[in-house]
Coordinates of C-alpha atoms in Angstrom, one line a residue:
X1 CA 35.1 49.2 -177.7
X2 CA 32.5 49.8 -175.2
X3 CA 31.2 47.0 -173.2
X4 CA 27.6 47.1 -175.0
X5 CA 29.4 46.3 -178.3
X6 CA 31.6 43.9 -176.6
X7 CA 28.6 41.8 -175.1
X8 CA 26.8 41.8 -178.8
X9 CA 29.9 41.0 -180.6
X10 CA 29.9 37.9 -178.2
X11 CA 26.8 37.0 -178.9
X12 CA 27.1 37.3 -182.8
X13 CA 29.8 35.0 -182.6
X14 CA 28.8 32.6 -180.3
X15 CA 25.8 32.3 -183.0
X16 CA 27.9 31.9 -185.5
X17 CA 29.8 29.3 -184.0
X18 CA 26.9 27.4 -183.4
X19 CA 25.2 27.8 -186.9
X20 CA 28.5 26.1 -188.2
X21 CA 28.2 22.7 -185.9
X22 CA 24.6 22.5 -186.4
X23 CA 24.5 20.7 -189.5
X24 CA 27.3 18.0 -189.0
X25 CA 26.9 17.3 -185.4
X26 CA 23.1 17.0 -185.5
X27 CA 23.5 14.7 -188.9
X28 CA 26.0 12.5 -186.8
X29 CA 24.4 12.2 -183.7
X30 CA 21.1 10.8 -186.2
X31 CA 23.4 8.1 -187.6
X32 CA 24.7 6.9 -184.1
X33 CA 21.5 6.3 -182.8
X34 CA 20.1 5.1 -185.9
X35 CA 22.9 2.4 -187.0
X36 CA 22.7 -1.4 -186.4
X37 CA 26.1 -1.9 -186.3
X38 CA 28.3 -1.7 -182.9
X39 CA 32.1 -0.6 -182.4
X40 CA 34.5 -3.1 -181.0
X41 CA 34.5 -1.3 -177.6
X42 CA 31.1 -1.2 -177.8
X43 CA 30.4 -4.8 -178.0
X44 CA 32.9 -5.4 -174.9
X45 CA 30.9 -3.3 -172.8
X46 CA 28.2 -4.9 -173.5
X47 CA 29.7 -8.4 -172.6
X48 CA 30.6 -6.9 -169.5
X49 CA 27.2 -5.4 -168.3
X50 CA 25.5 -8.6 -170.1
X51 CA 23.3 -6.6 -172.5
X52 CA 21.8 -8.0 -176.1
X53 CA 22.0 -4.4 -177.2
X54 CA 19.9 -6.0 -180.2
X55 CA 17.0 -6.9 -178.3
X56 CA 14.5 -4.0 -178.9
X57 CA 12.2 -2.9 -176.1
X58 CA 9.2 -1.3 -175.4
X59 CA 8.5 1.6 -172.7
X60 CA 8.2 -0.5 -169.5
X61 CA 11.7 -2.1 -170.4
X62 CA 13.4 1.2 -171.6
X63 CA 12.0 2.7 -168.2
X64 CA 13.4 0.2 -166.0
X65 CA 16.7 0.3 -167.8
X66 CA 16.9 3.6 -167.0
X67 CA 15.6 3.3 -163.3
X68 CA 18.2 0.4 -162.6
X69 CA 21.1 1.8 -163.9
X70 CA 20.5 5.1 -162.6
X71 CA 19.7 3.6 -159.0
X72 CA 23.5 2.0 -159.1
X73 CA 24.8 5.1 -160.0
X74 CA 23.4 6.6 -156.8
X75 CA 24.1 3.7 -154.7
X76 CA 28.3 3.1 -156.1
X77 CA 28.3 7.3 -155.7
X78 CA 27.1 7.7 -152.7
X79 CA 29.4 4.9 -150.9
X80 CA 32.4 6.2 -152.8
X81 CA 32.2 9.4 -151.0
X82 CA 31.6 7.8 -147.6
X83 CA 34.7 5.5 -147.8
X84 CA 36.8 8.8 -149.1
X85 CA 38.7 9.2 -146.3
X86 CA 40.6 5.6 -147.0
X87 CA 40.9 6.0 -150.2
X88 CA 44.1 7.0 -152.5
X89 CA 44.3 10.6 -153.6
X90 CA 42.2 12.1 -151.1
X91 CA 44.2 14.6 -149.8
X92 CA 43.5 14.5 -146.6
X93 CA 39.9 15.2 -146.8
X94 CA 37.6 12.9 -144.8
X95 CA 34.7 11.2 -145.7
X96 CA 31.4 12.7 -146.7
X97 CA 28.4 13.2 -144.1
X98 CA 25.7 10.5 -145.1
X99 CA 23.1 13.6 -145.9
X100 CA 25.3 15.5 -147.8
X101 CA 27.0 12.1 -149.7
X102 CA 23.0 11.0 -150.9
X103 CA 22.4 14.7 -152.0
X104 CA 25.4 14.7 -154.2
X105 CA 25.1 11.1 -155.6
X106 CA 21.8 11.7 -156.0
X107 CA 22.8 15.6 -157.4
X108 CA 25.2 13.4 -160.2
X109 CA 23.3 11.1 -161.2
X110 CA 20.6 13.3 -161.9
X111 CA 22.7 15.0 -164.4
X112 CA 21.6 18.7 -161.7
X113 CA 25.3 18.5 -160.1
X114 CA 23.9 21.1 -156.9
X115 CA 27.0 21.2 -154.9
X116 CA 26.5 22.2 -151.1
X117 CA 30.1 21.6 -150.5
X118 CA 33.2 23.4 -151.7
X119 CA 34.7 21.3 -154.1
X120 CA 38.4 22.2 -153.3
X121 CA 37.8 21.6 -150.1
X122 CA 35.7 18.4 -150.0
X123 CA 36.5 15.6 -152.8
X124 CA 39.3 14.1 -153.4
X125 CA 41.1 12.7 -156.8
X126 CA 39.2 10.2 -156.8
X127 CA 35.8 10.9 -156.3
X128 CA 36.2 13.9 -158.4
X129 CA 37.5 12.2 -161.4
X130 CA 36.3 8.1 -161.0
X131 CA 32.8 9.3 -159.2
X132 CA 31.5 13.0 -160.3
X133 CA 33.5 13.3 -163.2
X134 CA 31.9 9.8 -164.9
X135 CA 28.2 10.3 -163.9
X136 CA 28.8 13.9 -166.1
X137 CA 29.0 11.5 -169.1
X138 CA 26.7 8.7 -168.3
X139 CA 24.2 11.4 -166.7
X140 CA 24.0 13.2 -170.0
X141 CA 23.6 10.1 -171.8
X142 CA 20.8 9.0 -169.8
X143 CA 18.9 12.1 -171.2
X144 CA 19.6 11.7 -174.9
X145 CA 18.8 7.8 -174.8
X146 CA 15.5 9.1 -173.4
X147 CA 15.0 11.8 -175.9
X148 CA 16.0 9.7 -178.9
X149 CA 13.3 6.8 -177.6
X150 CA 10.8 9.3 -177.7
X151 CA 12.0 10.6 -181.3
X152 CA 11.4 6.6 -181.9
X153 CA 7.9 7.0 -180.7
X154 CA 6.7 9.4 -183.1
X155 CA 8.8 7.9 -186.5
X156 CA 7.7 4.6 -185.5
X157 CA 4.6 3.1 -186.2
X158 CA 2.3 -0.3 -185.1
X159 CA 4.7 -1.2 -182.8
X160 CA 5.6 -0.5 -179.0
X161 CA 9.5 -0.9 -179.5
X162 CA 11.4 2.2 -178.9
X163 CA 15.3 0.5 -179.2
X164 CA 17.6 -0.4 -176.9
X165 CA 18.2 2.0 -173.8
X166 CA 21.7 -0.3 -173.3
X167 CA 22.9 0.2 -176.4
X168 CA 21.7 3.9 -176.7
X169 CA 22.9 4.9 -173.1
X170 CA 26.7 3.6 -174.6
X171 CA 26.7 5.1 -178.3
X172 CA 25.9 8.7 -176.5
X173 CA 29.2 8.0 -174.2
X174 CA 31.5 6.3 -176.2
X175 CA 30.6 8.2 -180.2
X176 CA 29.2 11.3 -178.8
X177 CA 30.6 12.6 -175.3
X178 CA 33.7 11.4 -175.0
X179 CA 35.3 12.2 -178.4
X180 CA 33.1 15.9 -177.7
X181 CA 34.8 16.2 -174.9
X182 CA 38.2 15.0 -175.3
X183 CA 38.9 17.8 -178.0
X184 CA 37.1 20.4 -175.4
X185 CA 39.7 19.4 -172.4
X186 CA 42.6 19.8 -175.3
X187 CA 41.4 23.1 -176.5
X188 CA 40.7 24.1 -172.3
X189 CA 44.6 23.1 -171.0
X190 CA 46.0 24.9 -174.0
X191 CA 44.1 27.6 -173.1
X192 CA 45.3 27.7 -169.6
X193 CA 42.9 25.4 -167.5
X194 CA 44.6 23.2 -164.9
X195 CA 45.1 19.4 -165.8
X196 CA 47.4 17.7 -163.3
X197 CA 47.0 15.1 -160.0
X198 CA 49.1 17.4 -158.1
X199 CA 48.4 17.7 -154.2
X200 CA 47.9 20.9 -152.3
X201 CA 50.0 23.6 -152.2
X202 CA 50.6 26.3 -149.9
X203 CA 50.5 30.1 -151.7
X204 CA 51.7 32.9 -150.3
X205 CA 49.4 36.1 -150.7
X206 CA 50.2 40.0 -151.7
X207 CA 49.1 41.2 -148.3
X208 CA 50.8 38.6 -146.2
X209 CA 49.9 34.7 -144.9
X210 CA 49.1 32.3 -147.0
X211 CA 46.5 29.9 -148.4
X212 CA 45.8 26.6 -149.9
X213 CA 45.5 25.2 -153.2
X214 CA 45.1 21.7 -154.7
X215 CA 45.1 21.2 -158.4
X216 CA 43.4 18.5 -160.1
X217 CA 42.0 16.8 -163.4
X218 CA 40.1 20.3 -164.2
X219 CA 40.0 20.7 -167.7
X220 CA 39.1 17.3 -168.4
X221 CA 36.1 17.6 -166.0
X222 CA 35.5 21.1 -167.4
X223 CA 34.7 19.8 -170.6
X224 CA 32.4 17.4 -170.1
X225 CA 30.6 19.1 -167.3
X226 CA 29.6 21.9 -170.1
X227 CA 29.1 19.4 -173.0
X228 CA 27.3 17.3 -171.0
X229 CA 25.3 20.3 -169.4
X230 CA 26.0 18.8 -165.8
X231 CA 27.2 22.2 -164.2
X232 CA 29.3 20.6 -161.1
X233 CA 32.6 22.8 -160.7
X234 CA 35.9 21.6 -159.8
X235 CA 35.8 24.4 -157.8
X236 CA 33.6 26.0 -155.3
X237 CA 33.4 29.2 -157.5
X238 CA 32.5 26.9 -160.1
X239 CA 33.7 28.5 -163.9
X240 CA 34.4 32.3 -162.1
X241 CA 37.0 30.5 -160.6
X242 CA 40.5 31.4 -163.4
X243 CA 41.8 27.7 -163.2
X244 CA 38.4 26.6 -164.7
X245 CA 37.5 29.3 -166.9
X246 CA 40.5 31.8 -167.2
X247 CA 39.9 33.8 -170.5
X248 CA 37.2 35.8 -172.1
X249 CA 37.6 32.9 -174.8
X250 CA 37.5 29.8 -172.5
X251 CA 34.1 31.9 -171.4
X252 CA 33.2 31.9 -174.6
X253 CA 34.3 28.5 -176.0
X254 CA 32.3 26.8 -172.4
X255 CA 28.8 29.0 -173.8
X256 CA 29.2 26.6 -176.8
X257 CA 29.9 23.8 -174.9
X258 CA 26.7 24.0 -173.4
X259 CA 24.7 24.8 -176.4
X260 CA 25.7 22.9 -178.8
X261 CA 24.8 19.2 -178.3
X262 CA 21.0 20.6 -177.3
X263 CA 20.9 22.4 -180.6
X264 CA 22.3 20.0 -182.7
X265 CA 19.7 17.4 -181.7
X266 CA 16.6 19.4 -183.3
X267 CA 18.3 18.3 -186.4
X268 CA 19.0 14.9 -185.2
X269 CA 15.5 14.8 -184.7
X270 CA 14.4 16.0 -187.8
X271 CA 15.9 13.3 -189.8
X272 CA 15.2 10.5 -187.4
X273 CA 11.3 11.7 -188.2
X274 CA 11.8 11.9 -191.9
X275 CA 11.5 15.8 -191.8
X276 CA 14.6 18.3 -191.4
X277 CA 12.0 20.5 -191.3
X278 CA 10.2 19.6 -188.3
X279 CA 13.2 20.0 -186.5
X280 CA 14.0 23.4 -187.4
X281 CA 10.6 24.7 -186.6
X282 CA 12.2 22.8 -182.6
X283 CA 14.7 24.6 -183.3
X284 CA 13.4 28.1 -184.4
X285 CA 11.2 28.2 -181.2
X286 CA 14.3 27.1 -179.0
X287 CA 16.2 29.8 -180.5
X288 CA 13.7 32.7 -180.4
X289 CA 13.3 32.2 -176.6
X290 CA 17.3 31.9 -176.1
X291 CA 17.9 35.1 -178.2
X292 CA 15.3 36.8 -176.5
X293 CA 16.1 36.0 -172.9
X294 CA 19.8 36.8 -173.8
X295 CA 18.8 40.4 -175.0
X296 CA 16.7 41.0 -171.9
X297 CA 19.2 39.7 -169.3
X298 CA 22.0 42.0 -170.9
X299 CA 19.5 45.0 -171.2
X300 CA 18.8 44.6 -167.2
X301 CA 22.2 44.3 -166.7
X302 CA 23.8 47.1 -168.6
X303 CA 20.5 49.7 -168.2
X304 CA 20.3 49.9 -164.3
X305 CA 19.8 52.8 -163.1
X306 CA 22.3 54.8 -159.9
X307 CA 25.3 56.2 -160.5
X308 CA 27.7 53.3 -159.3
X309 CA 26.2 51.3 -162.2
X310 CA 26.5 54.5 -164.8
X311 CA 30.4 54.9 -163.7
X312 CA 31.2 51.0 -164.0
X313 CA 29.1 50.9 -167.7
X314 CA 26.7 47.9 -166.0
X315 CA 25.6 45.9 -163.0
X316 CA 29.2 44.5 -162.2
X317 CA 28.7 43.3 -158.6
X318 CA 29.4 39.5 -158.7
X319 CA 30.6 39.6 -162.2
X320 CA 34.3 39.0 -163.0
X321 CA 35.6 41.7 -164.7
X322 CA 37.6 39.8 -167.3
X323 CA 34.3 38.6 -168.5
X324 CA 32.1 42.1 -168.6
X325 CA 28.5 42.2 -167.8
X326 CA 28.0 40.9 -171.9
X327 CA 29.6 37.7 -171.1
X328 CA 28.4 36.6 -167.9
X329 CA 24.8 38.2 -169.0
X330 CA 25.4 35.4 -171.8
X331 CA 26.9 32.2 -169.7
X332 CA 23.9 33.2 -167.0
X333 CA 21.3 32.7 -169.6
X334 CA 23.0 29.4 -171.4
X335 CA 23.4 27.8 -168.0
X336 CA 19.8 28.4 -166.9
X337 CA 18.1 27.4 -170.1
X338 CA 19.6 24.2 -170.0
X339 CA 20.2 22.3 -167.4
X340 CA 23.5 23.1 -166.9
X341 CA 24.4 25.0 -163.4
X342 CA 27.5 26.2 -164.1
X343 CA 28.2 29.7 -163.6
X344 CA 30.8 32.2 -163.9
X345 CA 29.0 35.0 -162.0
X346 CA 26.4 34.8 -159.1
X347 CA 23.4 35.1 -159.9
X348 CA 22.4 36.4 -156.2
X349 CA 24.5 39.5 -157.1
X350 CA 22.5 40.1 -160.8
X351 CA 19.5 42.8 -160.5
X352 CA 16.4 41.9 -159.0
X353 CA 14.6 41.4 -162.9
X354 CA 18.2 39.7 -163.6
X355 CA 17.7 37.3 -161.6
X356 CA 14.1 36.7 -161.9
X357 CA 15.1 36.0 -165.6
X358 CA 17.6 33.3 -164.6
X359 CA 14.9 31.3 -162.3
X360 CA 12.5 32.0 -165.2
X361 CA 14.9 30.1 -167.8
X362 CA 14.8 27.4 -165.4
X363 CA 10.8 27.4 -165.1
X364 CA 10.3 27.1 -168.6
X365 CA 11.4 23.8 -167.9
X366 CA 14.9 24.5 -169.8
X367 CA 13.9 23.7 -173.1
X368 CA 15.7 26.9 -175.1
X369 CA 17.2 24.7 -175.9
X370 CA 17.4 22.5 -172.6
X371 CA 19.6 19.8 -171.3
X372 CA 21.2 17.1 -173.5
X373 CA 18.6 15.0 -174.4
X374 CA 15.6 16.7 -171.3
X375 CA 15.8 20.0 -173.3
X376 CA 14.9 18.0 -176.9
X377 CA 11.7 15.7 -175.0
X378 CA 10.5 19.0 -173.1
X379 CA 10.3 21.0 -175.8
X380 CA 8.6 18.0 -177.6
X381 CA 6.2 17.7 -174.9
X382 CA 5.5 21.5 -175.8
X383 CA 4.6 20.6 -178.9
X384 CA 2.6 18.1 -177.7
X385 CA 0.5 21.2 -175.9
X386 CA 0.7 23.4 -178.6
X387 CA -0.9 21.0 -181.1
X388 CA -3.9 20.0 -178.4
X389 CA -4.5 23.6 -178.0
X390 CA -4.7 24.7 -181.7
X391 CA -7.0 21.7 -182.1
X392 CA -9.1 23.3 -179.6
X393 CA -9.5 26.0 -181.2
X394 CA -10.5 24.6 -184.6
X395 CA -12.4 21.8 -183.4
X396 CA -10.9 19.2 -184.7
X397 CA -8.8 15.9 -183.8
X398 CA -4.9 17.4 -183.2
X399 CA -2.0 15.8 -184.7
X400 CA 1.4 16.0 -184.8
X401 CA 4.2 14.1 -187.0
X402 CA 1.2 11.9 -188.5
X403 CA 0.2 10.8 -184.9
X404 CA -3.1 12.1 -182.9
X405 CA -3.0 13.0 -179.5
X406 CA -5.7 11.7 -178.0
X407 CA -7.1 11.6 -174.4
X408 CA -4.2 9.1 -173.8
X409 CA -1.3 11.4 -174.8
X410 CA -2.5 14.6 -173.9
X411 CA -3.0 13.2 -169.6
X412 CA 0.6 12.0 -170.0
X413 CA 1.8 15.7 -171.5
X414 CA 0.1 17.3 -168.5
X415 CA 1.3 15.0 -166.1
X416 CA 4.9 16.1 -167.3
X417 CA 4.4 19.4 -167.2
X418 CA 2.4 19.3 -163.6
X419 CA 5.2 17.6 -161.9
X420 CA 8.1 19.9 -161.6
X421 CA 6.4 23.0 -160.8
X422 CA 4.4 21.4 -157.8
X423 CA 7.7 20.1 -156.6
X424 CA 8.9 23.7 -156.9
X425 CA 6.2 25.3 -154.9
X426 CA 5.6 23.0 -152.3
X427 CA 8.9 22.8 -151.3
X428 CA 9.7 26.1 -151.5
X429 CA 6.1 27.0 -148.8
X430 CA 7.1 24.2 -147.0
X431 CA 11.0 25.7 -146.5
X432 CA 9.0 29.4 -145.9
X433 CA 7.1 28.1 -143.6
X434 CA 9.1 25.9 -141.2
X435 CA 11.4 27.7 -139.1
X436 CA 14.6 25.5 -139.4
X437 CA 14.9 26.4 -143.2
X438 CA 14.7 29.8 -142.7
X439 CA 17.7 29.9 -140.5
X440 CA 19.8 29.1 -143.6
X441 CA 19.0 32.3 -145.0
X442 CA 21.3 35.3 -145.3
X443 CA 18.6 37.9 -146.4
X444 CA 15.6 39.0 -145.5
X445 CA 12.1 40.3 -147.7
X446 CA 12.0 39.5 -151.7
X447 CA 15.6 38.3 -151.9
X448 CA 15.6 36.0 -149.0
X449 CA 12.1 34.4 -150.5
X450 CA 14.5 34.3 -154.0
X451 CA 16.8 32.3 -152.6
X452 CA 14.9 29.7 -151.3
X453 CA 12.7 29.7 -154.4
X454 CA 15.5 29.5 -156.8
X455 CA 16.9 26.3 -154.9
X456 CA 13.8 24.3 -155.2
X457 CA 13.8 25.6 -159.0
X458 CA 16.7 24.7 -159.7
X459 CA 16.7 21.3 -157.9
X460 CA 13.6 20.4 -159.6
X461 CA 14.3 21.3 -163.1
X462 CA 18.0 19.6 -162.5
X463 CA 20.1 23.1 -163.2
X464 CA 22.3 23.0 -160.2
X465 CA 22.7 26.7 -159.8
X466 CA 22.3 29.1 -156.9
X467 CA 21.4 31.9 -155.3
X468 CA 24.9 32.3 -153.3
X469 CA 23.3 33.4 -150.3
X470 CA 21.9 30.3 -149.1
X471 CA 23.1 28.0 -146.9
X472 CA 21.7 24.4 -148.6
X473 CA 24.5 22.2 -146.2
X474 CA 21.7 21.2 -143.9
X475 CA 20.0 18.3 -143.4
X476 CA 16.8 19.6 -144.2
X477 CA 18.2 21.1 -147.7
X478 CA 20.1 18.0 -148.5
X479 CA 17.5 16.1 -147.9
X480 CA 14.6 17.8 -149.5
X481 CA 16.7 18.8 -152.7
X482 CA 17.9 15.4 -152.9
X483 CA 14.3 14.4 -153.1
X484 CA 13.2 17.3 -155.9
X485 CA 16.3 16.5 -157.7
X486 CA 15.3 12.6 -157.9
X487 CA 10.9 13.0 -158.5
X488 CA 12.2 16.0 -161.3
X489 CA 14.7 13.6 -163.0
X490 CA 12.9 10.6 -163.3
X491 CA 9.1 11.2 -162.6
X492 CA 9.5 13.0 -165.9
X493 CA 11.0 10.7 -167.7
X494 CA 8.1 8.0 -167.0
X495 CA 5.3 10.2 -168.6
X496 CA 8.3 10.6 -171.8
X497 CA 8.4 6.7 -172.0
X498 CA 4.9 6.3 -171.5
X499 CA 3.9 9.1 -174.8
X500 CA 6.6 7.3 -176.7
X501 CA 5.2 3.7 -176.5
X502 CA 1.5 5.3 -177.1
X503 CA 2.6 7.1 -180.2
X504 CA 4.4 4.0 -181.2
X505 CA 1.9 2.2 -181.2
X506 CA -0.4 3.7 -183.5
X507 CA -0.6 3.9 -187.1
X508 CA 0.2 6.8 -189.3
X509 CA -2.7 9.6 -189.8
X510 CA -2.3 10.7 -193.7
X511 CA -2.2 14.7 -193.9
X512 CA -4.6 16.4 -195.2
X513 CA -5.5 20.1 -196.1
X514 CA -6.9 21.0 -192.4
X515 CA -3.8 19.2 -191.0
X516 CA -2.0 21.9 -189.0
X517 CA 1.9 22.2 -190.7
X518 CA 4.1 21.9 -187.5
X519 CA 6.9 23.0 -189.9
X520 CA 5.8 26.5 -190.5
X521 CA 6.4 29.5 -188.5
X522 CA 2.8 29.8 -187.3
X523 CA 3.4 26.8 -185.3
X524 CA 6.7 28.0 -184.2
X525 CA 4.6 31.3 -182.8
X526 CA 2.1 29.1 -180.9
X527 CA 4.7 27.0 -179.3
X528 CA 6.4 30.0 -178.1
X529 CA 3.0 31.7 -177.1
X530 CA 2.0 28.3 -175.5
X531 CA 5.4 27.8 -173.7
X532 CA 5.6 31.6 -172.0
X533 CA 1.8 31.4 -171.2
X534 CA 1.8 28.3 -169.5
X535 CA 5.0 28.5 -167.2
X536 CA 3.5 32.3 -166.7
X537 CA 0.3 31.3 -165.3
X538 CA 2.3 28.7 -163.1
X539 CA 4.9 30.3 -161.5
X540 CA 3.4 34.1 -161.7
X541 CA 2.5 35.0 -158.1
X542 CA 5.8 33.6 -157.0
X543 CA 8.0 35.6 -158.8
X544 CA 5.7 38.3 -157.8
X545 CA 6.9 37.8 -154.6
X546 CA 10.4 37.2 -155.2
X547 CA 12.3 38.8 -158.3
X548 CA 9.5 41.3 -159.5
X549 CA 8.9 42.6 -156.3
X550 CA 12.7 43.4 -155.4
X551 CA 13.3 45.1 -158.9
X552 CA 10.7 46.8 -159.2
X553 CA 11.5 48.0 -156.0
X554 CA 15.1 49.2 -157.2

């Protein structure tokens, strides 16, 4: 079987595998966050964080539930690893430096999981498993509750309540993630991932001396670092490494990991709206643009030209070899059109278009089909854009899902979709122009400016990824991605609040015949159109100078 073939028969069945968990998970996730009854567990969590998960609340409430709970995370993270070095299970490893502990508790909470460390040689049991590992699920959680309060916004109608972020933020853990993930970690350790609390070991190697290895609650934190679309590796080669990822299948199985809960919630959303098919137009334009950028990223990576690549069959520098250039082609595009991070290639080492299609994924704002929860309100947002835009062009008042977007809405869909890219570019001249950043660079011309321009992508957009060749364990990186990572997370998330207590509010527009049908696939075109033309126009001259410059200059 050639490795073309290989990489398509991957795809085909990652597809298929998908199609099949659409249905029931996106139906179940609706009825979680649309019951009015609570589990026993449930209930004694809330007696112990005193919530009245009851109690329905309007945006500023939601918001600041959100904002609080998010700024504890930070706070508990971030002293956790500076006490490391006294705590149990450390293995020896010392605490972390202060501007390297607030990047990461702020990286973990922020559901990006950027890791300027090496895992294996930094964190402990502890922080790895009672720190990292639960800000993967209450991270991810975060983003659903969000998405599912602006789902509230449009099905709701005369009133400014958009539920109960308490009592959302612990359904998505305790019904969603943790059952998700508890079968993932079973299949992962039966497929060979490492799941111990074992200390480290010293291995001998083929060519003489030795080296160091520490095991650790891997598969557990595998699971719901994919399912949860944090990213954050147990390892510093993240899922290349073969005790996080060891098989062609884990590879495989950890693609649908990341995939699925962000495709399942179109459908989610469609019945929490009253229209399943509304939320397979989401999904039709989420999967157009994932299917697409797959088939490009493999066609860069299998078609470059020289005759190394024409022996090996495809771009295989950086790429393990028990994965082919089809399945890291694959993982590379999942993990960059959501918000995921993990990787099991590097994407420094991918062609020059390759890797201007990873960072590309990232600044269409990684909604094909996105984070869990972010990727579901982003692409929403889109549609928010799309709509305003066709009205424009017929002259008439848009709507969407019974609402109109007025002046109101449409200044809080812009200031979304503003944010993150002038994050992105500021940073990234800032870093180009001061001297000090520049001295963490490895390369030089195009690839040197793609580093740096990748980082501040990826920070702002909350991936987690990177270019490998940059050094990011500075004080000016740590500091300055912390900072993207935080104003990308929850700047956003304001404007998402503030459209779902303005749609909320209104009453329901009837439909009539010059209504646009947001169900169709005309609308699914425009979104598409409106999503690739708008991130295009943004981030254009500097992929010009990154990316498109160095392969077109291959």
């Amino acid at each position: 079987m050639g490795p073309v073939l290989a990489g398509v028969l991957q795809l085909l069945a990652l597809t298929g595998a998908l199609a099949l968990a659409y249905v029931p998970l996106g139906t179940y996730m609706a009825r979680v966050y649309s019951s009015d009854k609570h589990w026993h567990v449930e209930k004694w969590i809330y007696k112990v964080i005193g919530a009245n998960p009851d109690t329905e609340m309007r945006w500023p409430a939601y918001l600041r539930g959100v904002l609080a709970f998010s700024a504890v995370g930070v706070l508990f993270l971030y002293l956790l690893q500076r006490i490391q070095g006294v705590l149990p299970g450390s293995l020896g490893f010392s605490s972390i430096d202060p501007d390297q502990a607030f990047n990461t508790a702020v990286s973990f909470v922020t559901n990006t999981n950027w890791q300027s460390y090496y895992g294996e040689q930094a964190m402990g049991h502890v922080v790895q498993t009672a720190g990292l590992a639960v800000q993967n699920f209450v991270s991810a959680a975060v983003g659903i509750a969000v998405a599912v309060a602006l789902v509230r916004g449009f099905a709701r109608s005369r009133t400014g309540e958009l539920g109960n972020f308490w009592a959302d933020l612990v359904r998505g853990v305790v019904r969603v993630l943790v059952p998700g993930a508890f079968v993932a970690a079973i299949v992962l350790v039966a497929c060979g991932v490492l799941q111990n609390f074992s200390g480290i070991h010293e291995v001998g190697q083929f060519t003489g001396g030795s080296q160091q290895w520490n095991g650790g609650a891997v598969a557990s934190q595998e699971a719901i670092k994919e399912l949860g679309t944090n990213g954050g590796g147990y390892f510093n080669a993240n899922s290349a490494h073969p005790f996080e990822n060891p098989t062609p299948f884990t590879n495989l199985f950890e693609i649908f990991l990341i995939l699925v809960i962000p495709f399942a919630l179109t459908r989610t959303f469609g019945i929490m709206v009253g229209s399943v098919k509304q939320g397979y137009a989401i999904l039709a334009t989420m999967a157009t643009i994932w299917i697409g950028f797959t088939a490009l990223m493999m066609w860069t990576e299998f078609a470059h030209h020289g005759p190394a690549f024409d022996i090996a069959g495809g771009a295989y520098e950086g790429k393990e070899v028990r994965f082919g250039v089809g399945g890291s082609s694959i993982f590379a595009t999942a993990t960059t059109l959501t918000s995921t991070g993990a990787v099991d290639s590097f994407h420094s080492s991918f062609t020059g278009l390759g890797g201007g299609i990873t960072m590309l994924g990232m600044m269409l704002g990684e909604i094909a089909p996105g984070g869990t929860g972010s990727g579901l309100y982003g692409m929403l947002i889109m549609a928010v854009i799309a709509v305003f835009i066709a009205g424009l062009m017929v002259g008439r008042t848009p709507e969407y899902l019974g609402k109109k977007i007025g002046a109101r809405e449409i200044k809080l869909a812009a200031c979304y979709i503003l944010i993150t890219p002038a994050l992105v570019l500021v940073f990234t001249a800032a870093a180009m122009a001061l001297p000090t950043p520049g001295h963490s660079m490895t390369n030089s011309g195009a690839h040197g400016f793609s580093e740096i321009l990748y980082a501040y992508t990826s920070a702002s957009n909350n991936n987690g990824s990177a270019f490998a060749g940059l050094n990011a364990d500075t004080q000016w990186f740590n500091s300055t991605l912390g900072l993207c990572m935080l104003f990308g997370r929850f700047v956003p998330m304001v404007f998402v609040l503030a459209l779902a207590g303005s749609l909320a509010g209104q009453k329901p527009v009837p439909q009539t015949a010059g209504t646009l049908r947001t169900e169709k696939p005309l609308f699914t075109g425009l979104l598409v159109g409106a999503i690739l033309i708008i991130t295009g126009l943004t981030y254009f001259p500097a992929l010009a100078l990154g990316p498109l410059a160095e392969g077109l200059a291959s």
